[in-house]
Structure formats: structure tokens, C-alpha cells
PDB file of C-alpha atoms in Angstrom:
ATOM      1  CA  MET K   1      18.402  -5.059 -11.828  1.00 30.00           C
ATOM      2  CA  ILE K   2      16.571  -4.841  -8.563  1.00 31.00           C
ATOM      3  CA  SER K   3      17.363  -7.777  -6.331  1.00 31.00           C
ATOM      4  CA  ARG K   4      14.592 -10.021  -5.074  1.00 27.00           C
ATOM      5  CA  VAL K   5      15.841 -10.060  -1.485  1.00 25.00           C
ATOM      6  CA  PHE K   6      13.580  -8.564   1.173  1.00 27.00           C
ATOM      7  CA  ASN K   7      14.619  -7.930   4.725  1.00 28.00           C
ATOM      8  CA  PHE K   8      11.312  -8.626   6.465  1.00 26.00           C
ATOM      9  CA  MET K   9      12.833  -9.333   9.856  1.00 25.00           C
ATOM     10  CA  LYS K  10      14.061  -5.765  10.463  1.00 28.00           C
ATOM     11  CA  GLN K  11      10.800  -4.975  12.208  1.00 30.00           C
ATOM     12  CA  SER K  12      11.353  -4.682  15.915  1.00 29.00           C
ATOM     13  CA  LYS K  13       7.990  -6.062  17.019  1.00 34.00           C
ATOM     14  CA  PRO K  14       5.101  -8.101  15.612  1.00 36.00           C
ATOM     15  CA  ILE K  15       2.145  -6.294  14.121  1.00 39.00           C
ATOM     16  CA  GLU K  16      -1.196  -6.504  15.892  1.00 43.00           C
ATOM     17  CA  LEU K  17      -4.282  -6.747  13.702  1.00 43.00           C
ATOM     18  CA  ASN K  18      -7.704  -6.575  15.309  1.00 39.00           C
ATOM     19  CA  ASN K  19      -6.278  -7.796  18.650  1.00 34.00           C
ATOM     20  CA  LYS K  20      -4.691 -10.836  17.005  1.00 39.00           C
ATOM     21  CA  LEU K  21      -0.984 -11.280  16.656  1.00 33.00           C
ATOM     22  CA  PHE K  22       0.028 -11.568  13.020  1.00 41.00           C
ATOM     23  CA  ILE K  23       2.820 -14.131  13.446  1.00 36.00           C
ATOM     24  CA  ASP K  24       4.756 -15.832  10.676  1.00 42.00           C
ATOM     25  CA  LEU K  25       2.953 -14.874   7.509  1.00 42.00           C
ATOM     26  CA  LEU K  26       4.466 -17.567   5.425  1.00 34.00           C
ATOM     27  CA  SER K  27       3.885 -20.407   7.919  1.00 38.00           C
ATOM     28  CA  SER K  28       7.557 -21.198   7.936  1.00 38.00           C
ATOM     29  CA  SER K  29       9.089 -22.972  10.904  1.00 34.00           C
ATOM     30  CA  SER K  30      12.571 -21.841   9.937  1.00 38.00           C
ATOM     31  CA  SER K  31      14.114 -18.533  10.920  1.00 42.00           C
ATOM     32  CA  ALA K  32      14.943 -17.731   7.287  1.00 45.00           C
ATOM     33  CA  LYS K  33      13.849 -14.357   6.043  1.00 44.00           C
ATOM     34  CA  PRO K  34      10.864 -14.571   3.697  1.00 49.00           C
ATOM     35  CA  LYS K  35      11.511 -13.111   0.279  1.00 70.00           C
ATOM     36  CA  ALA K  36       9.489 -10.301  -1.214  1.00 78.00           C
ATOM     37  CA  LEU K  37       6.609 -11.560  -3.273  1.00 88.00           C
ATOM     38  CA  HIS K  38       5.930  -8.129  -4.770  1.00 91.00           C
ATOM     39  CA  ASP K  39       7.994  -5.039  -5.442  1.00 95.00           C
ATOM     40  CA  VAL K  40       5.094  -2.636  -4.893  1.00 97.00           C
ATOM     41  CA  PHE K  41       1.638  -2.797  -3.342  1.00 96.00           C
ATOM     42  CA  ILE K  42      -0.948  -0.466  -4.907  1.00 96.00           C
ATOM     43  CA  ASN K  43      -3.444   0.728  -2.286  1.00 96.00           C
ATOM     44  CA  HIS K  44      -6.438   2.483  -3.853  1.00 95.00           C
ATOM     45  CA  ARG K  45     -10.220   2.972  -3.816  1.00 94.00           C
ATOM     46  CA  GLY K  46     -11.442   0.794  -6.658  1.00 88.00           C
ATOM     47  CA  SER K  47     -14.570   2.795  -7.454  1.00 87.00           C
ATOM     48  CA  ASP K  48     -12.476   5.961  -7.898  1.00 88.00           C
ATOM     49  CA  THR K  49      -9.236   4.776  -9.476  1.00 85.00           C
ATOM     50  CA  LYS K  50      -9.241   1.140 -10.583  1.00 83.00           C
ATOM     51  CA  ARG K  51     -10.228   1.947 -14.179  1.00 84.00           C
ATOM     52  CA  ASN K  52      -7.637   4.657 -14.587  1.00 90.00           C
ATOM     53  CA  ILE K  53      -4.584   5.449 -12.472  1.00 93.00           C
ATOM     54  CA  ALA K  54      -4.335   2.173 -10.496  1.00 93.00           C
ATOM     55  CA  THR K  55      -4.509  -0.122 -13.527  1.00 94.00           C
ATOM     56  CA  LEU K  56      -2.305   2.117 -15.667  1.00 95.00           C
ATOM     57  CA  LEU K  57       0.292   2.220 -12.891  1.00 96.00           C
ATOM     58  CA  TYR K  58       0.141  -1.574 -12.534  1.00 95.00           C
ATOM     59  CA  ASP K  59       0.610  -2.016 -16.308  1.00 96.00           C
ATOM     60  CA  ASN K  60       3.479   0.486 -16.414  1.00 96.00           C
ATOM     61  CA  LEU K  61       5.286  -1.278 -13.566  1.00 97.00           C
ATOM     62  CA  LYS K  62       4.764  -4.694 -15.198  1.00 96.00           C
ATOM     63  CA  SER K  63       6.243  -3.336 -18.437  1.00 96.00           C
ATOM     64  CA  ARG K  64       9.356  -2.413 -16.412  1.00 96.00           C
ATOM     65  CA  ASN K  65       9.675  -6.047 -15.258  1.00 96.00           C
ATOM     66  CA  LEU K  66       8.598  -5.230 -11.715  1.00 96.00           C
ATOM     67  CA  ARG K  67       6.150  -7.236  -9.601  1.00 95.00           C
ATOM     68  CA  PRO K  68       3.300  -4.951  -8.563  1.00 96.00           C
ATOM     69  CA  PHE K  69       0.275  -6.104  -6.568  1.00 92.00           C
ATOM     70  CA  LEU K  70      -3.171  -4.832  -7.527  1.00 92.00           C
ATOM     71  CA  ASP K  71      -6.112  -6.715  -6.074  1.00 87.00           C
ATOM     72  CA  SER K  72      -8.054  -6.995  -9.340  1.00 82.00           C
ATOM     73  CA  LYS K  73      -4.983  -8.324 -11.165  1.00 78.00           C
ATOM     74  CA  ASN K  74      -3.434 -10.613  -8.532  1.00 79.00           C
ATOM     75  CA  MET K  75      -6.390 -12.128  -6.703  1.00 76.00           C
ATOM     76  CA  LYS K  76      -8.485 -15.016  -7.949  1.00 80.00           C
ATOM     77  CA  PRO K  77     -11.953 -16.274  -7.024  1.00 83.00           C
ATOM     78  CA  GLY K  78     -11.671 -18.251  -3.805  1.00 82.00           C
ATOM     79  CA  ASP K  79      -8.771 -16.221  -2.356  1.00 80.00           C
ATOM     80  CA  LYS K  80      -9.337 -15.114   1.238  1.00 80.00           C
ATOM     81  CA  LEU K  81      -9.511 -11.338   0.998  1.00 80.00           C
ATOM     82  CA  PHE K  82      -7.744 -10.206   4.189  1.00 83.00           C
ATOM     83  CA  ASP K  83      -5.203 -13.044   4.207  1.00 88.00           C
ATOM     84  CA  HIS K  84      -4.184 -12.390   0.609  1.00 87.00           C
ATOM     85  CA  ILE K  85      -4.032  -8.602   0.927  1.00 91.00           C
ATOM     86  CA  ASN K  86      -2.228  -8.639   4.290  1.00 92.00           C
ATOM     87  CA  ARG K  87       0.362 -11.043   2.903  1.00 93.00           C
ATOM     88  CA  ALA K  88       0.815  -8.893  -0.208  1.00 93.00           C
ATOM     89  CA  ILE K  89       1.377  -5.769   1.892  1.00 95.00           C
ATOM     90  CA  LEU K  90       3.812  -7.387   4.286  1.00 94.00           C
ATOM     91  CA  THR K  91       5.805  -9.040   1.491  1.00 94.00           C
ATOM     92  CA  SER K  92       6.023  -5.951  -0.730  1.00 95.00           C
ATOM     93  CA  LYS K  93       9.044  -3.689  -0.735  1.00 95.00           C
ATOM     94  CA  VAL K  94       7.233  -0.363  -1.180  1.00 96.00           C
ATOM     95  CA  ALA K  95       3.647   0.837  -1.268  1.00 97.00           C
ATOM     96  CA  VAL K  96       1.780   3.360  -3.363  1.00 97.00           C
ATOM     97  CA  THR K  97      -1.323   4.887  -1.819  1.00 96.00           C
ATOM     98  CA  VAL K  98      -3.679   6.458  -4.336  1.00 96.00           C
ATOM     99  CA  PHE K  99      -5.828   8.829  -2.297  1.00 96.00           C
ATOM    100  CA  SER K 100      -9.084   9.847  -3.963  1.00 94.00           C
ATOM    101  CA  PRO K 101     -12.378  11.503  -2.968  1.00 94.00           C
ATOM    102  CA  ASN K 102     -14.006   8.284  -1.676  1.00 93.00           C
ATOM    103  CA  TYR K 103     -10.846   6.648  -0.278  1.00 95.00           C
ATOM    104  CA  CYS K 104     -11.621   7.428   3.365  1.00 93.00           C
ATOM    105  CA  ASP K 105     -15.123   5.899   3.096  1.00 91.00           C
ATOM    106  CA  SER K 106     -13.605   2.443   2.697  1.00 92.00           C
ATOM    107  CA  TYR K 107     -12.763   0.188   5.618  1.00 92.00           C
ATOM    108  CA  PHE K 108     -10.579  -1.905   3.294  1.00 92.00           C
ATOM    109  CA  CYS K 109      -8.531   1.080   2.072  1.00 94.00           C
ATOM    110  CA  LEU K 110      -7.953   2.306   5.611  1.00 95.00           C
ATOM    111  CA  HIS K 111      -7.093  -1.171   6.908  1.00 95.00           C
ATOM    112  CA  GLU K 112      -4.524  -1.569   4.119  1.00 96.00           C
ATOM    113  CA  LEU K 113      -3.079   1.886   4.806  1.00 97.00           C
ATOM    114  CA  ALA K 114      -2.775   1.162   8.534  1.00 97.00           C
ATOM    115  CA  LEU K 115      -0.952  -2.101   7.878  1.00 96.00           C
ATOM    116  CA  ILE K 116       1.343  -0.369   5.375  1.00 97.00           C
ATOM    117  CA  MET K 117       2.226   2.333   7.906  1.00 97.00           C
ATOM    118  CA  GLU K 118       2.595  -0.129  10.816  1.00 96.00           C
ATOM    119  CA  SER K 119       4.990  -2.255   8.793  1.00 94.00           C
ATOM    120  CA  LYS K 120       7.077   0.844   8.021  1.00 94.00           C
ATOM    121  CA  LYS K 121       6.968   0.491   4.243  1.00 94.00           C
ATOM    122  CA  ARG K 122       8.382   3.175   2.024  1.00 94.00           C
ATOM    123  CA  VAL K 123       5.197   4.921   0.896  1.00 96.00           C
ATOM    124  CA  ILE K 124       4.617   6.986  -2.229  1.00 97.00           C
ATOM    125  CA  PRO K 125       1.314   8.854  -1.923  1.00 97.00           C
ATOM    126  CA  ILE K 126      -0.598  10.000  -4.997  1.00 96.00           C
ATOM    127  CA  PHE K 127      -3.309  12.541  -4.248  1.00 96.00           C
ATOM    128  CA  CYS K 128      -5.815  12.069  -7.067  1.00 95.00           C
ATOM    129  CA  ASP K 129      -8.526  14.741  -7.166  1.00 94.00           C
ATOM    130  CA  VAL K 130      -8.103  15.323  -3.428  1.00 94.00           C
ATOM    131  CA  LYS K 131      -5.814  17.401  -1.217  1.00 93.00           C
ATOM    132  CA  PRO K 132      -4.134  15.912   1.859  1.00 92.00           C
ATOM    133  CA  SER K 133      -6.053  18.359   4.077  1.00 90.00           C
ATOM    134  CA  GLN K 134      -9.351  16.918   2.792  1.00 92.00           C
ATOM    135  CA  LEU K 135      -8.591  13.397   3.987  1.00 91.00           C
ATOM    136  CA  ASP K 136     -10.261  12.178   7.173  1.00 89.00           C
ATOM    137  CA  VAL K 137     -11.684   8.854   8.334  1.00 87.00           C
ATOM    138  CA  MET K 138     -15.287   8.821   7.121  1.00 85.00           C
ATOM    139  CA  ILE K 139     -16.445   5.334   8.062  1.00 80.00           C
ATOM    140  CA  GLU K 140     -19.151   5.015  10.688  1.00 73.00           C
ATOM    141  CA  ARG K 141     -18.445   3.900  14.240  1.00 68.00           C
ATOM    142  CA  VAL K 142     -20.990   1.116  13.685  1.00 67.00           C
ATOM    143  CA  THR K 143     -18.631  -0.370  11.084  1.00 75.00           C
ATOM    144  CA  CYS K 144     -15.580  -0.586  13.331  1.00 85.00           C
ATOM    145  CA  SER K 145     -14.374  -0.031  16.870  1.00 87.00           C
ATOM    146  CA  ASP K 146     -12.991   3.177  18.348  1.00 88.00           C
ATOM    147  CA  ASP K 147      -9.553   1.523  18.432  1.00 92.00           C
ATOM    148  CA  GLU K 148      -9.717   0.822  14.703  1.00 92.00           C
ATOM    149  CA  ILE K 149     -10.813   4.394  13.972  1.00 92.00           C
ATOM    150  CA  GLN K 150      -7.857   5.693  16.009  1.00 94.00           C
ATOM    151  CA  ARG K 151      -5.550   3.307  14.139  1.00 95.00           C
ATOM    152  CA  PHE K 152      -6.909   4.553  10.804  1.00 95.00           C
ATOM    153  CA  ARG K 153      -6.585   8.216  11.823  1.00 94.00           C
ATOM    154  CA  TRP K 154      -2.993   7.652  12.898  1.00 96.00           C
ATOM    155  CA  ALA K 155      -2.131   5.913   9.604  1.00 96.00           C
ATOM    156  CA  LEU K 156      -3.840   8.618   7.571  1.00 95.00           C
ATOM    157  CA  GLN K 157      -1.941  11.358   9.402  1.00 95.00           C
ATOM    158  CA  GLU K 158       1.351   9.527   8.885  1.00 95.00           C
ATOM    159  CA  ALA K 159       0.651   9.201   5.153  1.00 95.00           C
ATOM    160  CA  LYS K 160      -0.456  12.832   4.810  1.00 93.00           C
ATOM    161  CA  ASP K 161       2.925  13.894   6.204  1.00 93.00           C
ATOM    162  CA  ILE K 162       4.788  12.220   3.313  1.00 94.00           C
ATOM    163  CA  VAL K 163       5.560  14.248   0.204  1.00 94.00           C
ATOM    164  CA  GLY K 164       3.540  12.800  -2.632  1.00 95.00           C
ATOM    165  CA  LEU K 165       2.429  13.335  -6.190  1.00 95.00           C
ATOM    166  CA  THR K 166      -0.749  15.183  -7.086  1.00 94.00           C
ATOM    167  CA  PHE K 167      -3.107  14.636  -9.964  1.00 94.00           C
ATOM    168  CA  ASP K 168      -6.138  16.678 -11.004  1.00 93.00           C
ATOM    169  CA  SER K 169      -8.176  14.708 -13.543  1.00 90.00           C
ATOM    170  CA  TYR K 170      -9.647  17.920 -14.985  1.00 91.00           C
ATOM    171  CA  LYS K 171      -6.287  19.524 -15.759  1.00 92.00           C
ATOM    172  CA  GLY K 172      -3.627  16.832 -15.472  1.00 89.00           C
ATOM    173  CA  ASN K 173      -2.073  14.345 -17.847  1.00 91.00           C
ATOM    174  CA  LEU K 174      -2.758  10.824 -16.551  1.00 92.00           C
ATOM    175  CA  SER K 175       0.046   9.267 -18.600  1.00 93.00           C
ATOM    176  CA  GLU K 176       2.518  11.760 -17.142  1.00 95.00           C
ATOM    177  CA  VAL K 177       1.604  11.107 -13.493  1.00 94.00           C
ATOM    178  CA  VAL K 178       1.775   7.329 -14.061  1.00 95.00           C
ATOM    179  CA  THR K 179       5.230   7.651 -15.632  1.00 96.00           C
ATOM    180  CA  VAL K 180       6.499   9.942 -12.867  1.00 96.00           C
ATOM    181  CA  ALA K 181       5.072   7.637 -10.168  1.00 96.00           C
ATOM    182  CA  SER K 182       6.720   4.617 -11.815  1.00 96.00           C
ATOM    183  CA  ASP K 183      10.054   6.452 -11.958  1.00 97.00           C
ATOM    184  CA  VAL K 184       9.794   7.339  -8.247  1.00 96.00           C
ATOM    185  CA  ILE K 185       8.953   3.713  -7.379  1.00 96.00           C
ATOM    186  CA  VAL K 186      12.023   2.489  -9.265  1.00 96.00           C
ATOM    187  CA  GLU K 187      14.183   5.066  -7.437  1.00 96.00           C
ATOM    188  CA  ARG K 188      12.852   3.887  -4.052  1.00 95.00           C
ATOM    189  CA  LEU K 189      13.476   0.235  -4.950  1.00 95.00           C
ATOM    190  CA  VAL K 190      17.066   1.042  -5.981  1.00 95.00           C
ATOM    191  CA  GLU K 191      17.554   2.913  -2.672  1.00 94.00           C
ATOM    192  CA  LEU K 192      16.248  -0.091  -0.731  1.00 91.00           C
ATOM    193  CA  GLU K 193      18.580  -2.424  -2.615  1.00 89.00           C
ATOM    194  CA  ALA K 194      21.542  -0.162  -1.827  1.00 90.00           C
ATOM    195  CA  GLU K 195      20.555  -0.047   1.867  1.00 87.00           C
ATOM    196  CA  ASP K 196      20.243  -3.842   1.978  1.00 81.00           C
ATOM    197  CA  GLY K 197      23.679  -4.128   0.360  1.00 76.00           C
ATOM    198  CA  ASN K 198      25.206  -1.948   3.092  1.00 69.00           C
ATOM    199  CA  VAL K 199      23.800  -4.004   5.964  1.00 60.00           C
TER     200      VAL K 199
END
């Protein structure tokens, strides 16, 4: 069974978000390490993948007694969007990024990806109907600053350099890619538990 211990404090420096220091996510005055709230964070473009791969992956992980985070399943009306998502990312053990044709058009997707990469999560990319070489920041400069665009480009390049799974909705078997992705996630979680046990 995967332990519920998360070594959040291994990061060597605080994460900066939009020129604000993201200090003490859990508002704890103690120096105790916060525990993981989720085993896996699912980063995806809702309009492309929420009704298929993202939800199926969430359901598959839940059936394995894991604690995945998917915005449409874990958030409730009244939740503060960025606070809730940032906390979920930073208190997850691993992240899955589901890249899709419209992924790079979304400020939210790119913000999540940047935070995932900055916090040095183990990332499992799934390239759904898109090749890594086709991914580039597509949001307008009016939407965000040059610094944010650079941050997003850096995160995207980091993610593109990670070996991932591919899925072509015209030829592929969705059930198969969800099962394989779930197996890989479990393997990564077991590796993390072993590493934590050796510290």
C-alpha cells in the first residue's frame, strides 16, 4: 500500500507565483511537513479531454484506492480557483499532464504546468492527438506578461523533454491508454515511497 507521507520540504527554495512568494500553503505555524492531500494531479484542457481521458483516468485511479485530483471532481462551488488548484498541485505526489490540441491556448493549463515543473513533481505526460513538437505557448501577450510567457515556455519545454504516452483518438484504444497510464502512475508512486523510505 502506498504510504500517505509526502516530503514537501525537500524543495530548496520557495516558489514564486506572479511576483508573490507562495509561503506555507497549509497556514501551519509548525515546522511539520504537510502530508500529501492527493496522490496524483491531473492537468488537462477540459474542452479537449474532460469528457474522455481525464475523467476515465480519474475513475481508474479512484478504483485503485488512490487519491487523484481532477478539478471537476474535487472542486465545489465557492472554492477559490487558483488557491484550490495551487494547493492541489503542491500537495500531490505526482502529476499527469494530458496535452491536447487546445492545451496551449489555456492560461490555466500553462499556469498549472509551470507550477508542476517548478515544484519538481514527477510528471507523466500523455500526448493526446498532439505531438510534443506541436506544442507551443499560444496565449496572447495581452493576457499575460512577458515573464509569464517565458515561464510557460520553460515549463512546456521541460515537459516535452519527458518520455510520455501517446494517444491518437482515431486509431487508439482509450481504455488501453488509461490502464497503461494508471499502471505507470502506480509505479511512480511506489518509487517515491521507496525513495522516502531510504531517506
